[in-house]
Amino acid sequence: MNKDLKIYVAGHRGMVGSAIVRELQAKGYSNIVTRTHAELDLCNQHAVANFFKEENPEQVYLAAAKVGGIHANNTYPAEFIYQNLMIEANVIHQAFESGVKKLLFLGSSCIYPKMAPQPMAEDALLIGKLESTNEPYAIAKIAGIKLCESYNRQYGQLHGIDYRAVMPTNLYGPGDNYHPENSHVIPALIRRFHEAKEQNSPEVVIWGTGTPMREFLYVDDMAAASVFVMELDKFIYDKYTEPMQSHINVGFGTDLTIKELAEMIGQVVGYQGKIAFDKSKPDGTPKKIMNSDRLKQMGWCARVSLVDGLTIAYQDFLMQPNRC
Ligand SMILES: NC(=O)c1ccc[n+]([C@@H]2O[C@H](COP(=O)([O-])OP(=O)(O)OC[C@H]3O[C@@H](n4cnc5c(N)ncnc54)[C@H](OP(=O)(O)O)[C@@H]3O)[C@@H](O)[C@H]2O)c1
């Protein structure tokens, strides 16, 4: 792969986008183009068209999205569906218009039906009803996959375009959101255990039974997988995908219970107290894990162990200027 390629990373200030920039730089890519949200609102069609005309990137990583937890998804469903549809449609279409041959779209595991067989394989897409709390967001992400596939099907041969899509499992790591109410499980637990340690609290209480099983991937592994998929020979990509089922799951490969996760985070943070579970609170789905065999067959698997990733994530949390 030519390391002078002009590459646009959309969402480079986000957790995943910043990790993709780090990975590209580490691999020697030297011509990376970025714009902050303030400089370029990706919901604005004219602005996006002008950007692509001006910069003419050769490749695009689409890691910009309106992202949030259950509460935000439930409270602002219109913003979630509208903004994500606009970002995807604008970036993918304008990339095509300006001659971008290769693009990688980042989706999410929430594209799969609520009752999808576990582990969730790529062919579980559209076989059942989605989880209602984040359905608008999931529909937008499914539209992103279908945009890539449709452009490939209509223009692939004629214009030589090759737009791919990866679906990450739950991610964590540097650049995560540690907001007290609006964060995912790992950053939320890091904050709670850290605060409990600082305040010498005898107990940390966690919602639910602690038995649900979840999968977590370190964000730099996600970035490595993204660049791996982008660099992958088209022959291999086509061998393991189909034109109308072309997305690729990116998971860690194993899961653990919330109780095991909490104990591990407690150890990483150095919390000495007790961990209790409030069983009156809801648990959510009992098990949610990706089937990442497709990516494994293509030649990639995760490298960073959960304990190593959590240790780096905790150091990142400690460096946050506004964490308390
Ligand atoms: N984090 C996870 O656990 C996870 C799991 C699965 C999939 N993913 C996927 O990975 C991708 C990136 O997620 P992330 O965790 O890195 O999210 P993030 O940290 O919130 O980053 C998203 C980035 O997109 C930018 N953005 C949002 N709306 C924009 C707009 N209209 N114009 C320009 N920029 C805009 C944001 O800028 P501002 O902050 O300035 O708005 C931010 O820099 C998303 O597609 C997400 O679905 C993430």
CSV table of C-alpha atoms and ligand atoms in Angstrom, one decimal:
chain,number,residue,atom,x,y,z
A,1,MET,CA,0.0,0.0,0.0
A,2,ASN,CA,1.3,3.4,-1.0
A,3,LYS,CA,2.1,5.3,2.2
A,4,ASP,CA,1.7,8.7,0.6
A,5,LEU,CA,-2.0,8.1,-0.1
A,6,LYS,CA,-4.1,11.0,0.9
A,7,ILE,CA,-6.4,9.6,3.6
A,8,TYR,CA,-9.3,11.4,5.2
A,9,VAL,CA,-10.2,10.2,8.7
A,10,ALA,CA,-13.7,11.5,9.6
A,11,GLY,CA,-14.2,11.8,13.4
A,12,HIS,CA,-10.5,11.9,14.2
A,13,ARG,CA,-11.1,13.5,17.6
A,14,GLY,CA,-13.3,10.6,18.7
A,15,MET,CA,-12.1,7.5,20.5
A,16,VAL,CA,-12.0,5.3,17.4
A,17,GLY,CA,-11.0,8.0,14.9
A,18,SER,CA,-8.1,9.1,17.0
A,19,ALA,CA,-6.9,5.4,17.3
A,20,ILE,CA,-7.2,5.0,13.6
A,21,VAL,CA,-5.0,8.1,13.1
A,22,ARG,CA,-2.4,6.6,15.6
A,23,GLU,CA,-2.5,3.3,13.7
A,24,LEU,CA,-2.1,4.9,10.3
A,25,GLN,CA,0.8,7.0,11.5
A,26,ALA,CA,2.5,4.1,13.2
A,27,LYS,CA,2.3,2.2,9.9
A,28,GLY,CA,4.0,5.1,8.1
A,29,TYR,CA,1.0,6.8,6.4
A,30,SER,CA,2.0,10.4,6.2
A,31,ASN,CA,-0.7,12.2,4.4
A,32,ILE,CA,-3.7,12.2,6.7
A,33,VAL,CA,-6.4,14.8,6.3
A,34,THR,CA,-8.7,15.7,9.2
A,35,ARG,CA,-11.4,18.3,10.1
A,36,THR,CA,-13.0,18.9,13.4
A,37,HIS,CA,-16.8,19.0,13.8
A,38,ALA,CA,-16.5,22.8,14.2
A,39,GLU,CA,-14.6,23.1,10.9
A,40,LEU,CA,-16.8,20.7,8.9
A,41,ASP,CA,-20.3,19.6,9.9
A,42,LEU,CA,-20.8,16.3,8.1
A,43,CYS,CA,-24.6,16.7,8.2
A,44,ASN,CA,-24.1,19.7,5.8
A,45,GLN,CA,-24.2,18.4,2.2
A,46,HIS,CA,-22.7,21.5,0.6
A,47,ALA,CA,-19.9,21.7,3.1
A,48,VAL,CA,-19.0,18.0,2.7
A,49,ALA,CA,-19.1,18.4,-1.1
A,50,ASN,CA,-16.8,21.4,-1.0
A,51,PHE,CA,-14.4,19.6,1.4
A,52,PHE,CA,-14.1,16.6,-1.0
A,53,LYS,CA,-13.5,18.9,-4.0
A,54,GLU,CA,-10.9,20.9,-2.1
A,55,GLU,CA,-9.0,18.0,-0.5
A,56,ASN,CA,-9.5,15.2,-3.0
A,57,PRO,CA,-8.6,12.4,-0.6
A,58,GLU,CA,-7.9,8.9,-2.1
A,59,GLN,CA,-9.2,6.9,0.9
A,60,VAL,CA,-11.7,7.5,3.7
A,61,TYR,CA,-12.2,6.1,7.1
A,62,LEU,CA,-15.7,7.0,8.3
A,63,ALA,CA,-15.5,7.0,12.1
A,64,ALA,CA,-17.6,10.1,12.7
A,65,ALA,CA,-21.1,9.5,14.1
A,66,LYS,CA,-23.5,10.7,16.8
A,67,VAL,CA,-22.8,8.1,19.5
A,68,GLY,CA,-24.3,7.6,22.9
A,69,GLY,CA,-25.6,5.2,25.6
A,70,ILE,CA,-29.2,3.9,26.1
A,71,HIS,CA,-30.3,7.1,27.9
A,72,ALA,CA,-29.1,9.4,25.1
A,73,ASN,CA,-30.5,7.1,22.4
A,74,ASN,CA,-33.9,7.0,24.1
A,75,THR,CA,-34.1,10.7,24.8
A,76,TYR,CA,-32.8,11.9,21.4
A,77,PRO,CA,-33.9,9.3,18.8
A,78,ALA,CA,-34.6,11.9,16.1
A,79,GLU,CA,-31.0,13.3,16.4
A,80,PHE,CA,-29.6,9.8,16.3
A,81,ILE,CA,-31.3,8.7,13.2
A,82,TYR,CA,-31.1,12.0,11.3
A,83,GLN,CA,-27.5,12.9,12.0
A,84,ASN,CA,-26.2,9.4,11.4
A,85,LEU,CA,-28.1,9.0,8.1
A,86,MET,CA,-26.9,12.5,7.0
A,87,ILE,CA,-23.2,11.9,7.9
A,88,GLU,CA,-23.2,8.5,6.1
A,89,ALA,CA,-25.1,9.7,3.0
A,90,ASN,CA,-23.0,12.9,2.7
A,91,VAL,CA,-19.6,11.3,3.2
A,92,ILE,CA,-20.2,8.1,1.1
A,93,HIS,CA,-21.9,10.0,-1.8
A,94,GLN,CA,-19.4,12.9,-1.9
A,95,ALA,CA,-16.5,10.5,-1.6
A,96,PHE,CA,-17.9,8.7,-4.6
A,97,GLU,CA,-18.5,11.9,-6.5
A,98,SER,CA,-14.9,13.1,-5.9
A,99,GLY,CA,-13.4,9.7,-7.1
A,100,VAL,CA,-12.5,8.1,-3.7
A,101,LYS,CA,-11.9,4.4,-4.6
A,102,LYS,CA,-11.7,3.0,-1.1
A,103,LEU,CA,-13.7,3.8,2.0
A,104,LEU,CA,-14.3,2.1,5.3
A,105,PHE,CA,-17.5,2.6,7.2
A,106,LEU,CA,-17.7,1.9,10.9
A,107,GLY,CA,-21.0,0.5,12.2
A,108,SER,CA,-21.9,-1.2,15.5
A,109,SER,CA,-23.0,-4.6,16.9
A,110,CYS,CA,-26.4,-3.0,17.6
A,111,ILE,CA,-27.3,-3.6,13.9
A,112,TYR,CA,-28.1,-7.2,14.9
A,113,PRO,CA,-31.6,-8.3,16.1
A,114,LYS,CA,-32.3,-8.4,19.8
A,115,MET,CA,-32.8,-12.2,19.7
A,116,ALA,CA,-30.0,-12.9,17.2
A,117,PRO,CA,-28.4,-16.3,17.8
A,118,GLN,CA,-25.2,-16.0,19.9
A,119,PRO,CA,-22.4,-15.5,18.9
A,120,MET,CA,-23.8,-13.0,16.4
A,121,ALA,CA,-22.6,-13.7,12.9
A,122,GLU,CA,-22.8,-11.3,9.9
A,123,ASP,CA,-25.7,-13.3,8.4
A,124,ALA,CA,-27.9,-12.4,11.4
A,125,LEU,CA,-28.4,-9.0,9.9
A,126,LEU,CA,-32.1,-8.2,9.2
A,127,ILE,CA,-33.4,-11.6,10.4
A,128,GLY,CA,-35.5,-10.1,13.3
A,129,LYS,CA,-36.6,-7.1,15.3
A,130,LEU,CA,-34.0,-4.7,16.7
A,131,GLU,CA,-33.6,-3.7,20.3
A,132,SER,CA,-36.1,-0.8,20.7
A,133,THR,CA,-33.9,1.5,22.8
A,134,ASN,CA,-31.4,2.1,20.0
A,135,GLU,CA,-33.4,1.1,16.9
A,136,PRO,CA,-33.1,4.5,15.2
A,137,TYR,CA,-29.3,4.5,15.6
A,138,ALA,CA,-29.2,0.8,14.4
A,139,ILE,CA,-31.3,1.5,11.4
A,140,ALA,CA,-29.0,4.4,10.4
A,141,LYS,CA,-26.0,2.0,10.8
A,142,ILE,CA,-27.6,-0.6,8.7
A,143,ALA,CA,-28.3,2.1,6.1
A,144,GLY,CA,-24.5,2.8,6.1
A,145,ILE,CA,-23.7,-0.8,5.3
A,146,LYS,CA,-26.3,-0.8,2.5
A,147,LEU,CA,-25.0,2.5,1.1
A,148,CYS,CA,-21.5,0.9,0.8
A,149,GLU,CA,-22.9,-2.2,-0.8
A,150,SER,CA,-25.2,-0.4,-3.2
A,151,TYR,CA,-22.4,1.9,-4.4
A,152,ASN,CA,-20.2,-1.1,-4.9
A,153,ARG,CA,-22.9,-3.0,-6.8
A,154,GLN,CA,-23.8,-0.1,-9.1
A,155,TYR,CA,-20.4,1.6,-9.6
A,156,GLY,CA,-17.9,-1.0,-8.4
A,157,GLN,CA,-16.9,-2.3,-11.8
A,158,LEU,CA,-17.3,0.9,-13.8
A,159,HIS,CA,-15.5,3.2,-11.4
A,160,GLY,CA,-13.3,0.7,-9.5
A,161,ILE,CA,-14.7,1.6,-6.1
A,162,ASP,CA,-14.4,-0.7,-3.1
A,163,TYR,CA,-16.4,0.5,0.0
A,164,ARG,CA,-16.1,-1.8,3.0
A,165,ALA,CA,-17.8,-1.9,6.4
A,166,VAL,CA,-16.7,-3.1,9.9
A,167,MET,CA,-18.9,-3.7,12.9
A,168,PRO,CA,-17.1,-3.4,16.2
A,169,THR,CA,-18.2,-5.0,19.5
A,170,ASN,CA,-18.1,-2.8,22.7
A,171,LEU,CA,-14.9,-0.8,22.6
A,172,TYR,CA,-12.8,0.9,25.4
A,173,GLY,CA,-9.5,2.6,25.8
A,174,PRO,CA,-7.8,6.0,25.5
A,175,GLY,CA,-10.2,8.8,24.5
A,176,ASP,CA,-13.3,7.1,26.1
A,177,ASN,CA,-16.1,9.1,27.6
A,178,TYR,CA,-16.0,9.0,31.4
A,179,HIS,CA,-19.1,11.1,32.0
A,180,PRO,CA,-20.8,10.0,35.3
A,181,GLU,CA,-24.2,9.4,33.7
A,182,ASN,CA,-23.7,9.0,30.0
A,183,SER,CA,-20.8,6.5,29.6
A,184,HIS,CA,-20.5,2.8,28.6
A,185,VAL,CA,-19.9,0.1,31.2
A,186,ILE,CA,-16.0,0.1,31.3
A,187,PRO,CA,-15.4,3.8,31.6
A,188,ALA,CA,-18.4,4.1,34.1
A,189,LEU,CA,-16.9,1.3,36.3
A,190,ILE,CA,-13.3,2.8,36.1
A,191,ARG,CA,-14.7,6.1,37.4
A,192,ARG,CA,-16.8,4.4,40.1
A,193,PHE,CA,-14.0,2.2,41.4
A,194,HIS,CA,-11.5,5.1,41.3
A,195,GLU,CA,-13.9,7.4,43.3
A,196,ALA,CA,-14.6,4.6,45.8
A,197,LYS,CA,-10.8,4.1,46.3
A,198,GLU,CA,-10.3,7.9,46.7
A,199,GLN,CA,-13.2,8.1,49.3
A,200,ASN,CA,-12.3,4.9,51.1
A,201,SER,CA,-15.8,3.6,50.4
A,202,PRO,CA,-16.3,0.1,51.8
A,203,GLU,CA,-18.5,-1.1,48.9
A,204,VAL,CA,-19.2,-0.5,45.3
A,205,VAL,CA,-22.8,-1.4,44.2
A,206,ILE,CA,-23.4,-2.5,40.6
A,207,TRP,CA,-26.8,-2.7,39.0
A,208,GLY,CA,-28.2,-6.1,38.2
A,209,THR,CA,-27.0,-9.6,39.0
A,210,GLY,CA,-23.5,-9.4,37.5
A,211,THR,CA,-24.3,-12.5,35.4
A,212,PRO,CA,-24.8,-11.0,31.9
A,213,MET,CA,-21.9,-11.8,29.6
A,214,ARG,CA,-20.3,-9.2,27.4
A,215,GLU,CA,-17.4,-8.8,25.0
A,216,PHE,CA,-14.9,-5.9,25.0
A,217,LEU,CA,-12.2,-4.9,22.5
A,218,TYR,CA,-9.4,-2.5,23.1
A,219,VAL,CA,-9.7,0.5,20.8
A,220,ASP,CA,-6.2,0.3,19.3
A,221,ASP,CA,-7.0,-3.3,18.3
A,222,MET,CA,-10.2,-1.9,16.6
A,223,ALA,CA,-8.0,0.6,14.7
A,224,ALA,CA,-5.6,-2.1,13.7
A,225,ALA,CA,-8.5,-4.2,12.4
A,226,SER,CA,-9.8,-1.2,10.5
A,227,VAL,CA,-6.5,-0.6,8.7
A,228,PHE,CA,-6.1,-4.4,8.2
A,229,VAL,CA,-9.5,-4.6,6.5
A,230,MET,CA,-8.8,-1.5,4.4
A,231,GLU,CA,-5.5,-2.9,3.2
A,232,LEU,CA,-6.8,-6.4,2.5
A,233,ASP,CA,-6.6,-7.6,-1.0
A,234,LYS,CA,-9.9,-7.3,-2.8
A,235,PHE,CA,-9.7,-11.0,-3.9
A,236,ILE,CA,-9.6,-12.1,-0.2
A,237,TYR,CA,-12.3,-9.6,0.9
A,238,ASP,CA,-14.6,-10.9,-1.9
A,239,LYS,CA,-13.8,-14.5,-1.0
A,240,TYR,CA,-15.3,-14.1,2.5
A,241,THR,CA,-18.1,-11.7,1.8
A,242,GLU,CA,-21.1,-11.4,-0.5
A,243,PRO,CA,-22.2,-8.3,-2.4
A,244,MET,CA,-25.3,-7.9,-0.2
A,245,GLN,CA,-23.8,-9.2,3.0
A,246,SER,CA,-20.4,-7.6,3.0
A,247,HIS,CA,-19.8,-6.2,6.5
A,248,ILE,CA,-17.3,-7.7,8.8
A,249,ASN,CA,-17.6,-8.2,12.6
A,250,VAL,CA,-14.7,-7.1,14.8
A,251,GLY,CA,-14.8,-8.7,18.2
A,252,PHE,CA,-12.3,-9.8,20.9
A,253,GLY,CA,-13.4,-13.5,20.6
A,254,THR,CA,-14.2,-14.2,24.2
A,255,ASP,CA,-16.6,-12.7,26.7
A,256,LEU,CA,-16.9,-12.5,30.5
A,257,THR,CA,-19.5,-11.8,33.1
A,258,ILE,CA,-20.1,-8.2,34.4
A,259,LYS,CA,-19.0,-9.6,37.8
A,260,GLU,CA,-15.7,-10.8,36.4
A,261,LEU,CA,-15.3,-7.5,34.6
A,262,ALA,CA,-16.0,-5.5,37.8
A,263,GLU,CA,-13.5,-7.6,39.8
A,264,MET,CA,-10.8,-7.0,37.1
A,265,ILE,CA,-11.4,-3.3,37.0
A,266,GLY,CA,-11.4,-3.2,40.9
A,267,GLN,CA,-7.9,-4.9,40.8
A,268,VAL,CA,-6.6,-2.6,38.0
A,269,VAL,CA,-7.7,0.5,39.9
A,270,GLY,CA,-6.4,-0.9,43.3
A,271,TYR,CA,-9.8,-0.8,45.1
A,272,GLN,CA,-9.7,-2.9,48.3
A,273,GLY,CA,-13.5,-2.8,49.2
A,274,LYS,CA,-16.4,-5.1,48.5
A,275,ILE,CA,-18.3,-5.4,45.2
A,276,ALA,CA,-22.1,-5.8,45.7
A,277,PHE,CA,-24.9,-6.4,43.2
A,278,ASP,CA,-28.3,-4.7,43.3
A,279,LYS,CA,-30.4,-7.5,41.9
A,280,SER,CA,-33.6,-5.4,41.9
A,281,LYS,CA,-32.1,-3.5,38.9
A,282,PRO,CA,-32.5,-4.8,35.3
A,283,ASP,CA,-29.8,-7.0,33.7
A,284,GLY,CA,-30.3,-6.5,30.0
A,285,THR,CA,-29.6,-9.3,27.4
A,286,PRO,CA,-28.0,-12.3,29.1
A,287,LYS,CA,-25.3,-12.7,26.5
A,288,LYS,CA,-24.0,-10.6,23.7
A,289,ILE,CA,-21.0,-11.6,21.7
A,290,MET,CA,-19.9,-11.2,18.1
A,291,ASN,CA,-18.9,-14.1,15.9
A,292,SER,CA,-15.7,-12.8,14.4
A,293,ASP,CA,-14.7,-15.9,12.4
A,294,ARG,CA,-14.9,-14.1,9.1
A,295,LEU,CA,-12.2,-11.7,10.2
A,296,LYS,CA,-10.2,-14.5,11.7
A,297,GLN,CA,-10.3,-16.4,8.4
A,298,MET,CA,-9.1,-13.3,6.7
A,299,GLY,CA,-6.1,-13.3,9.0
A,300,TRP,CA,-6.7,-10.9,11.9
A,301,CYS,CA,-7.4,-11.4,15.6
A,302,ALA,CA,-7.2,-9.1,18.7
A,303,ARG,CA,-3.9,-8.7,20.5
A,304,VAL,CA,-4.4,-6.7,23.6
A,305,SER,CA,-5.7,-8.7,26.6
A,306,LEU,CA,-8.5,-7.2,28.7
A,307,VAL,CA,-6.3,-6.7,31.7
A,308,ASP,CA,-3.6,-4.9,29.7
A,309,GLY,CA,-6.2,-2.8,27.9
A,310,LEU,CA,-7.9,-1.9,31.2
A,311,THR,CA,-4.6,-0.9,32.7
A,312,ILE,CA,-3.9,1.5,29.9
A,313,ALA,CA,-7.5,2.8,30.0
A,314,TYR,CA,-7.1,3.5,33.7
A,315,GLN,CA,-4.0,5.5,33.1
A,316,ASP,CA,-5.9,7.5,30.4
A,317,PHE,CA,-8.7,8.2,32.9
A,318,LEU,CA,-6.1,9.5,35.4
A,319,MET,CA,-4.9,11.9,32.8
A,320,GLN,CA,-8.3,13.4,32.1
A,321,PRO,CA,-8.2,17.1,33.1
A,322,ASN,CA,-11.9,17.2,34.1
A,323,ARG,CA,-12.5,13.8,35.5
A,324,CYS,CA,-13.8,14.8,38.9
B,1,LIG,N1,-17.3,3.4,21.4
B,1,LIG,C1,-17.8,2.2,21.2
B,1,LIG,O1,-17.9,1.3,22.1
B,1,LIG,C2,-18.2,1.7,19.8
B,1,LIG,C3,-18.7,0.4,19.7
B,1,LIG,C4,-19.1,0.0,18.4
B,1,LIG,C5,-19.1,0.9,17.4
B,1,LIG,N2,-18.6,2.2,17.5
B,1,LIG,C6,-18.6,3.0,16.3
B,1,LIG,O2,-17.4,3.6,16.1
B,1,LIG,C7,-17.6,4.9,15.5
B,1,LIG,C8,-16.8,6.0,16.3
B,1,LIG,O3,-17.3,5.9,17.7
B,1,LIG,P1,-16.5,6.6,18.9
B,1,LIG,O4,-16.7,5.8,20.1
B,1,LIG,O5,-15.1,7.0,18.4
B,1,LIG,O6,-17.4,7.9,19.0
B,1,LIG,P2,-17.0,9.4,19.5
B,1,LIG,O7,-15.8,9.3,20.5
B,1,LIG,O8,-18.2,10.0,20.0
B,1,LIG,O9,-16.4,10.0,18.2
B,1,LIG,C9,-17.3,10.4,17.2
B,1,LIG,C10,-16.7,11.6,16.4
B,1,LIG,O10,-17.6,12.0,15.4
B,1,LIG,C11,-17.6,13.4,15.4
B,1,LIG,N3,-18.9,13.9,14.9
B,1,LIG,C12,-20.2,13.6,15.3
B,1,LIG,N4,-21.1,14.2,14.5
B,1,LIG,C13,-20.4,15.0,13.6
B,1,LIG,C14,-20.8,15.8,12.6
B,1,LIG,N5,-22.1,16.1,12.3
B,1,LIG,N6,-19.8,16.4,11.8
B,1,LIG,C15,-18.5,16.2,12.1
B,1,LIG,N7,-18.1,15.3,13.0
B,1,LIG,C16,-19.0,14.7,13.8
B,1,LIG,C17,-17.5,13.8,16.9
B,1,LIG,O11,-17.2,15.1,17.0
B,1,LIG,P3,-17.8,16.0,18.3
B,1,LIG,O12,-17.5,15.2,19.5
B,1,LIG,O13,-17.1,17.3,18.2
B,1,LIG,O14,-19.3,16.1,18.0
B,1,LIG,C18,-16.5,12.8,17.4
B,1,LIG,O15,-15.2,13.3,17.2
B,1,LIG,C19,-19.1,5.1,15.5
B,1,LIG,O16,-19.6,4.9,14.2
B,1,LIG,C20,-19.6,4.1,16.5
B,1,LIG,O17,-20.9,3.7,16.1
B,1,LIG,C21,-18.2,2.6,18.7
